[in-house]
Amino acid sequence: MFDLNYYGTEDELKAETPSLPDLCHKCGRCCRSATTFHSYKKLKELVEAGDKEAIDFLEVFEPYDSIEDARQVEPDQVEQVLKAVADREDMDVNEVTFYHCRYVSPEGLCTIYERRPRCCREAPGHGWSVMPPGCGFEGWQFEQREKQKRMIRDLKTSAYIMEQLSPDGVHHPVRPETTLADLNALVLEKIKPWKMFGSHYW
Ligand code: SF4
Ligand code: SF4
């Protein structure tokens, strides 16, 4: 499959992901070990600036005093997240904060289910979010990641073929104003955002 409309951004990633099946088995582990892309300091700044996502998040989630405190509650998830953050160039492991929800019951149930925030309604959102080991979405996330990896591999194959066909920029047969070299550059641009998930290894 070769889709030139595919951009691979976070929004596109969500758009590429089908609606969530009902696979949660209500263990509450993700509610006790949440993290965000932004640091806690940045989240508070966003709240000051009126950002609704940040306001909703900090309305339900309370930060642990330390990573060690979070580790006492969800050790496997803390290790997974720290490893994932260490692998990313756009995040700093020293700025990671873990949060626990004020509304999760001791049994792991949501006590504000009908008015839970969007981040909870949409979790895990896509295949690349780091969910606790044993999460009911594990298999579904694996399928999504494999589907998207296949798509990137197809794009890489197309880019390679175009390089071979058009080392000096031969014109595209259907769109003569466009060279194959232009199309190749477009494909490579679309692959770039996936680097954060390790697409250079696929
Ligand atoms: S960790 Fe997975 S299975 Fe458990 S509550 Fe969260 S989404 Fe549901
Ligand atoms: S609001 Fe409900 S679903 Fe969201 S983290 Fe809290 S307990 Fe979990």
mmCIF file of C-alpha atoms and ligand atoms in Angstrom, residues 23-33 108 120 123-124 131-138, ligand 1:
data_model
loop_
_atom_site.group_PDB
_atom_site.id
_atom_site.type_symbol
_atom_site.label_atom_id
_atom_site.label_comp_id
_atom_site.label_asym_id
_atom_site.label_seq_id
_atom_site.Cartn_x
_atom_site.Cartn_y
_atom_site.Cartn_z
ATOM 1 C CA LEU A 23 -10.956 -4.609 25.921
ATOM 2 C CA CYS A 24 -10.361 -2.942 29.276
ATOM 3 C CA HIS A 25 -10.606 -5.419 32.114
ATOM 4 C CA LYS A 26 -10.752 -2.621 34.673
ATOM 5 C CA CYS A 27 -7.617 -3.326 36.654
ATOM 6 C CA GLY A 28 -7.057 0.410 37.306
ATOM 7 C CA ARG A 29 -3.304 0.083 36.798
ATOM 8 C CA CYS A 30 -3.102 2.827 34.164
ATOM 9 C CA CYS A 31 -5.071 5.089 36.531
ATOM 10 C CA ARG A 32 -2.323 4.667 39.136
ATOM 11 C CA SER A 33 0.684 5.133 36.854
ATOM 12 C CA GLY A 108 -9.485 -0.392 40.249
ATOM 13 C CA CYS A 120 -9.338 8.431 29.894
ATOM 14 C CA ALA A 123 -6.885 5.567 26.302
ATOM 15 C CA PRO A 124 -4.787 3.877 25.078
ATOM 16 C CA MET A 131 0.303 0.699 28.895
ATOM 17 C CA PRO A 132 0.964 -1.415 31.994
ATOM 18 C CA PRO A 133 1.983 -5.029 31.334
ATOM 19 C CA GLY A 134 -1.092 -7.252 31.187
ATOM 20 C CA CYS A 135 -3.364 -4.424 29.980
ATOM 21 C CA GLY A 136 -6.377 -5.747 28.086
ATOM 22 C CA PHE A 137 -5.329 -3.689 25.040
ATOM 23 C CA GLU A 138 -1.938 -5.392 24.648
HETATM 24 S S1 SF4 B 1 -4.336 -0.947 32.332
HETATM 25 FE FE1 SF4 B 1 -5.550 -1.529 30.537
HETATM 26 S S2 SF4 B 1 -6.958 -3.092 31.281
HETATM 27 FE FE2 SF4 B 1 -6.178 -2.013 33.083
HETATM 28 S S3 SF4 B 1 -7.646 -0.352 33.447
HETATM 29 FE FE3 SF4 B 1 -6.033 0.500 32.152
HETATM 30 S S4 SF4 B 1 -6.843 0.250 30.053
HETATM 31 FE FE4 SF4 B 1 -8.023 -1.132 31.382
#
